[in-house]
């Protein structure tokens, strides 16, 4: 190298080192920019459809919004959705808070098992639990109702799962895991010295609880409540499985049935107008969620933690507390599982009896559409690999732009990346369906394949992918990158040799987490699936159920769980219990 | 150490996914027959074209599911000396499927399946939307070609269903068992309806009840309704979730459950006995149009009819020696006068029935009180 060459290289390195932030390579910002455009475009498509007389070539109109306000069914759906979400939040908090408290502060036995159970609960498909509870608590034929009726000569329908409270109960059981993971860590982090000080100052346990403990966990509690609310406003599985039987429609199933109506052509405009309304509500809630999280700083306690919390002995309450937690797992996981096993073995649903046992067989397994399942298993595997990969690539790019670049408006990227957390995924699915069906040339052959599903799900998962990548990237000190740059490493080398290896553990378990979510996803896949080349195993399960083949649907759901559990075990092994739970905090299930 | 663990686990994950892929790639069995029948030139031409395609995509709601579809393609292959494979996809409901196909046509996309099998009005909707192609029947069967002509040359019928009243025999007994739709309203039991108001398009036809009576009936029925369950959900009646499903689409689904020991019965009501035929039609732009044409032709052959009866307990009443034909004759001898919802019936009645039908769907799917 010549002297001039050395001088030029030294100048480049100096310029690099002196920059206040390491500028992101322009190429590094391309995926994030493409992702941000795609997210905003999908939202814009929904709004645009809602404002046109016909989706493609219509004129501007507010007719769909007028219909929305004047159609009684739409108002009913809104009330149903709000009622369902309210019950869900109450149930999730009522279960999640005590279990988080027991795990964080007491000597509750089998704590690792609780973490494992909660992680499994987060990943269990909603339709699995919903089908199980429908069989258990159907007002007339539910196994529990029939037993209670026979044992105590009660009127049928003591418990009615086909109701807003019933649906909220089932959804709340599932989302209690979300409350748990969001509270367990903040609760564990509270310095016990504060309570000891309150005790020394003469405060009683209740006074301490209300004046010290609760205020400290209020932000996390509020954030958990809002997040559960946002999820339940948009959820599809549980209301679709349970609600349709009782003519109880909530937002996502209602939008689905407007796009695939019981008669006549699809009403994209009305579905989009309803979506736009819910979009506004969801974004409002998410802004509130962000604000609550920001306000959490007001509750931070200055200084390092002085002492470690000794688990509070539960004494004689230790076993009852463990029984309470076990009861939750029985309700949320075990009972639905056993019920599905029972349903899968029967030709038609019936309560356990000698006659029923004589009917048990594996016919439902043998009559499954195996050729289709083989094909959709491939699609599902493709989704499980490509969705987390694409979502993480986009997330890394988003984080790079936000944390490492000098791109103007980089903070807007962070907000756009968070949007899918707020926007109900069925809205993205509706827009994507419209785009791939009507806008893209048919010659591309993308409609009806897994491509639209991959794109939408990857964009949806960017919201929590960026929480992971932001957290991981922020921990990498810039000096490491500076050192690499001064040593002559290019930007690509810097990314491949320094940044990504340091982020690898976080990337690995968030990749697997997203793969697991992709495995069980139903909202986006059901909306976008048409031909078998773009269908997943979850959609086949739902179709079998909707067509009345409950036995076959239960069989396939059990097969899905059999595939899911080893993957969950690998995830837990990979992330460790602590990692799993903190991963779950930033990556609660998509809707 | 951590690095090694991460790598080992990553390998385990990939191995697991690869296992799923391997299992999935196991391959569907394809069968072929050996003996081709004596075929005319037009059929031979279609057979040759089908041979070049080699596959068929079929969406449906057969009771026998994939096994039935496989039995049909096996018989098809045997008849025509083909080795075509079949991909059977169950769909959640007919209306959902029709809506998808029409949207795909409007968008200029190829249809997601090769053919549609369903009742007359669904075929009419698809035909009106320009979604189907003219059909040939080169391989003669006992089916009169006038039915193809009546459909506008786009569909042929292949099996018969009798809509009626499905009831749980533990919950509705003795004199309570309804013999008419009107009787159902006298009972104080949990009723089920279908979200797409199955049967009501025919009931609302001026030739049957007319729009006003059908709407009044639906309104009264909906007041007593405990919930919704589509056709094919007769197991919900058997399990006691509902005491009655009316109108239910098909007697044969109930009979299949009954044969399994389910406490379920079925009545073809005297006040509106209806016959629906399921028709096969080929979708415009489908991937395997020749195989689909030949396959639909095959559905009217005695071999296919036997398969339908084996799995679905139904066949086409128009064909000589059919089980449903005998059943129809027996019922007519008892005084039943069937309304056959064919294309001529729809043409004569739909202008008045369709608006009422849309209103009835609203009534059935909206919960009041």
CSV table of C-alpha atoms in Angstrom, one decimal, chain A residues 201-397:
chain,number,residue,atom,x,y,z
A,201,UNK,CA,-42.6,2.9,60.4
A,202,UNK,CA,-45.7,1.1,61.8
A,203,UNK,CA,-47.5,0.3,58.6
A,204,UNK,CA,-49.6,-2.8,58.6
A,205,UNK,CA,-49.5,-5.4,55.8
A,206,UNK,CA,-52.6,-3.9,53.9
A,207,UNK,CA,-51.2,-0.4,54.3
A,208,UNK,CA,-47.9,-1.6,52.9
A,209,UNK,CA,-49.7,-3.4,50.1
A,210,UNK,CA,-51.7,-0.4,49.0
A,211,UNK,CA,-49.1,2.4,49.6
A,212,UNK,CA,-45.9,0.7,48.7
A,213,UNK,CA,-46.3,-2.5,46.7
A,214,UNK,CA,-49.2,-1.8,44.4
A,215,UNK,CA,-48.0,1.7,43.3
A,216,UNK,CA,-44.6,0.1,42.4
A,217,UNK,CA,-46.3,-2.5,40.2
A,218,UNK,CA,-49.0,-0.3,38.9
A,219,UNK,CA,-47.3,0.5,35.5
A,220,UNK,CA,-46.6,-3.2,34.8
A,221,UNK,CA,-50.1,-4.0,35.9
A,222,UNK,CA,-51.7,-1.3,33.7
A,223,UNK,CA,-49.5,-2.3,30.8
A,224,UNK,CA,-50.5,-6.0,31.2
A,225,UNK,CA,-54.2,-5.0,31.4
A,226,UNK,CA,-54.0,-2.8,28.3
A,227,UNK,CA,-52.1,-5.4,26.3
A,228,UNK,CA,-54.6,-8.1,27.2
A,229,UNK,CA,-57.3,-5.7,26.2
A,230,UNK,CA,-55.7,-5.0,22.8
A,231,UNK,CA,-55.2,-8.7,22.1
A,232,UNK,CA,-58.7,-9.7,23.1
A,233,UNK,CA,-60.2,-6.9,20.9
A,234,UNK,CA,-58.6,-8.5,17.9
A,235,UNK,CA,-58.6,-12.2,18.7
A,236,UNK,CA,-60.2,-14.7,16.3
A,237,UNK,CA,-59.9,-18.3,17.5
A,238,UNK,CA,-62.0,-18.4,20.7
A,239,UNK,CA,-64.9,-16.2,19.5
A,240,UNK,CA,-64.9,-18.0,16.1
A,241,UNK,CA,-65.0,-21.5,17.7
A,242,UNK,CA,-67.4,-20.7,20.6
A,243,UNK,CA,-69.3,-17.6,19.5
A,244,UNK,CA,-70.7,-18.7,16.1
A,245,UNK,CA,-72.7,-21.4,17.8
A,246,UNK,CA,-74.5,-18.8,19.9
A,247,UNK,CA,-74.7,-16.1,17.2
A,248,UNK,CA,-72.2,-14.1,19.2
A,249,UNK,CA,-69.9,-12.3,16.8
A,250,UNK,CA,-66.9,-10.3,17.9
A,251,UNK,CA,-64.7,-8.1,15.7
A,252,UNK,CA,-62.4,-10.5,13.9
A,253,UNK,CA,-64.9,-13.3,13.1
A,254,UNK,CA,-67.4,-10.6,12.0
A,255,UNK,CA,-64.8,-9.1,9.6
A,256,UNK,CA,-64.0,-12.7,8.3
A,257,UNK,CA,-67.7,-13.3,7.6
A,258,UNK,CA,-68.1,-10.0,5.8
A,259,UNK,CA,-65.2,-11.0,3.5
A,260,UNK,CA,-66.6,-14.6,3.2
A,261,UNK,CA,-70.3,-14.0,3.7
A,262,UNK,CA,-73.1,-16.5,4.2
A,263,UNK,CA,-74.6,-15.4,0.9
A,264,UNK,CA,-73.8,-12.9,-1.8
A,265,UNK,CA,-70.5,-11.2,-2.8
A,266,UNK,CA,-67.9,-10.2,-0.2
A,267,UNK,CA,-68.4,-6.7,1.4
A,268,UNK,CA,-64.8,-5.5,1.5
A,269,UNK,CA,-65.9,-1.9,2.0
A,270,UNK,CA,-68.0,-2.6,5.1
A,271,UNK,CA,-65.3,-4.9,6.6
A,272,UNK,CA,-62.7,-2.3,6.0
A,273,UNK,CA,-64.8,0.5,7.6
A,274,UNK,CA,-65.3,-1.7,10.7
A,275,UNK,CA,-61.6,-2.4,10.6
A,276,UNK,CA,-60.7,1.2,10.4
A,277,UNK,CA,-62.9,2.0,13.4
A,278,UNK,CA,-61.2,-0.8,15.4
A,279,UNK,CA,-57.8,0.4,14.2
A,280,UNK,CA,-58.4,3.8,15.7
A,281,UNK,CA,-59.5,2.2,19.0
A,282,UNK,CA,-56.5,-0.2,19.1
A,283,UNK,CA,-54.0,2.6,18.2
A,284,UNK,CA,-55.5,4.7,21.0
A,285,UNK,CA,-55.0,1.8,23.5
A,286,UNK,CA,-51.5,1.2,22.3
A,287,UNK,CA,-50.6,4.9,22.8
A,288,UNK,CA,-52.0,4.5,26.3
A,289,UNK,CA,-49.9,1.4,26.7
A,290,UNK,CA,-46.7,3.2,25.6
A,291,UNK,CA,-47.5,6.1,27.9
A,292,UNK,CA,-48.0,3.8,30.8
A,293,UNK,CA,-44.7,2.1,30.1
A,294,UNK,CA,-42.9,5.5,29.9
A,295,UNK,CA,-44.5,6.6,33.1
A,296,UNK,CA,-43.0,3.5,34.8
A,297,UNK,CA,-39.9,5.5,35.2
A,298,UNK,CA,-41.7,7.6,37.9
A,299,UNK,CA,-41.8,4.4,40.0
A,300,UNK,CA,-38.2,3.5,39.6
A,301,UNK,CA,-36.3,3.3,42.9
A,302,UNK,CA,-33.0,5.1,42.8
A,303,UNK,CA,-29.9,3.1,43.7
A,304,UNK,CA,-28.8,-0.4,43.6
A,305,UNK,CA,-30.9,-3.1,45.2
A,306,UNK,CA,-29.6,-3.5,48.7
A,307,UNK,CA,-31.0,-6.9,49.6
A,308,UNK,CA,-32.3,-10.0,48.0
A,309,UNK,CA,-35.9,-10.9,48.6
A,310,UNK,CA,-36.2,-13.9,50.8
A,311,UNK,CA,-39.2,-16.0,49.7
A,312,UNK,CA,-42.1,-15.3,52.1
A,313,UNK,CA,-43.0,-18.6,53.8
A,314,UNK,CA,-46.6,-19.6,53.0
A,315,UNK,CA,-46.8,-21.9,56.0
A,316,UNK,CA,-50.0,-23.9,56.1
A,317,UNK,CA,-51.1,-22.1,52.9
A,318,UNK,CA,-48.2,-23.6,50.9
A,319,UNK,CA,-50.1,-26.6,49.7
A,320,UNK,CA,-53.4,-24.8,49.1
A,321,UNK,CA,-51.5,-22.2,47.1
A,322,UNK,CA,-49.8,-24.9,45.0
A,323,UNK,CA,-53.2,-26.5,44.5
A,324,UNK,CA,-54.6,-23.2,43.3
A,325,UNK,CA,-51.9,-22.9,40.7
A,326,UNK,CA,-52.3,-26.5,39.7
A,327,UNK,CA,-56.1,-25.9,39.4
A,328,UNK,CA,-55.3,-23.1,36.9
A,329,UNK,CA,-53.2,-25.4,34.8
A,330,UNK,CA,-55.8,-28.1,35.0
A,331,UNK,CA,-58.4,-25.6,33.7
A,332,UNK,CA,-56.2,-23.9,31.1
A,333,UNK,CA,-54.4,-27.0,29.7
A,334,UNK,CA,-55.2,-30.4,31.2
A,335,UNK,CA,-59.0,-30.4,31.0
A,336,UNK,CA,-59.1,-29.1,27.4
A,337,UNK,CA,-56.5,-31.6,26.5
A,338,UNK,CA,-58.3,-34.6,28.0
A,339,UNK,CA,-61.6,-33.4,26.5
A,340,UNK,CA,-60.0,-33.3,23.1
A,341,UNK,CA,-58.6,-36.8,23.5
A,342,UNK,CA,-62.1,-37.9,24.4
A,343,UNK,CA,-63.7,-36.1,21.4
A,344,UNK,CA,-61.0,-37.5,19.1
A,345,UNK,CA,-61.8,-41.0,20.0
A,346,UNK,CA,-65.6,-40.8,19.6
A,347,UNK,CA,-67.8,-40.9,16.5
A,348,UNK,CA,-70.0,-38.2,18.0
A,349,UNK,CA,-69.8,-36.2,21.2
A,350,UNK,CA,-71.2,-37.9,24.2
A,351,UNK,CA,-70.5,-37.8,28.0
A,352,UNK,CA,-68.4,-40.6,29.4
A,353,UNK,CA,-70.5,-43.8,29.9
A,354,UNK,CA,-70.3,-47.5,29.3
A,355,UNK,CA,-71.9,-47.0,25.9
A,356,UNK,CA,-69.5,-44.2,25.1
A,357,UNK,CA,-66.5,-46.3,26.0
A,358,UNK,CA,-67.8,-49.0,23.7
A,359,UNK,CA,-67.7,-46.5,20.9
A,360,UNK,CA,-64.1,-45.5,21.4
A,361,UNK,CA,-61.9,-45.9,18.3
A,362,UNK,CA,-59.2,-44.3,16.2
A,363,UNK,CA,-61.4,-43.8,13.2
A,364,UNK,CA,-61.2,-40.0,13.4
A,365,UNK,CA,-57.4,-40.3,13.1
A,366,UNK,CA,-57.6,-42.7,10.1
A,367,UNK,CA,-60.2,-40.6,8.3
A,368,UNK,CA,-58.2,-37.4,8.4
A,369,UNK,CA,-57.3,-36.0,5.0
A,370,UNK,CA,-53.7,-37.1,5.3
A,371,UNK,CA,-52.6,-36.1,1.8
A,372,UNK,CA,-53.8,-32.6,2.5
A,373,UNK,CA,-52.2,-32.6,6.0
A,374,UNK,CA,-48.9,-33.7,4.4
A,375,UNK,CA,-49.0,-30.8,2.1
A,376,UNK,CA,-50.1,-28.3,4.7
A,377,UNK,CA,-47.4,-29.6,7.1
A,378,UNK,CA,-44.9,-28.6,4.5
A,379,UNK,CA,-46.5,-25.1,4.3
A,380,UNK,CA,-46.5,-24.9,8.0
A,381,UNK,CA,-42.9,-25.8,8.2
A,382,UNK,CA,-42.1,-23.2,5.5
A,383,UNK,CA,-43.9,-20.6,7.6
A,384,UNK,CA,-42.1,-21.7,10.8
A,385,UNK,CA,-38.7,-21.2,9.1
A,386,UNK,CA,-39.4,-18.1,6.9
A,387,UNK,CA,-41.6,-16.0,9.1
A,388,UNK,CA,-39.2,-15.7,12.1
A,389,UNK,CA,-36.3,-15.4,9.7
A,390,UNK,CA,-37.8,-12.5,7.8
A,391,UNK,CA,-39.2,-10.9,10.9
A,392,UNK,CA,-35.8,-11.0,12.6
A,393,UNK,CA,-34.1,-9.6,9.5
A,394,UNK,CA,-36.5,-6.8,9.4
A,395,UNK,CA,-36.3,-6.3,13.1
A,396,UNK,CA,-32.5,-6.1,13.0
A,397,UNK,CA,-32.7,-3.5,10.3
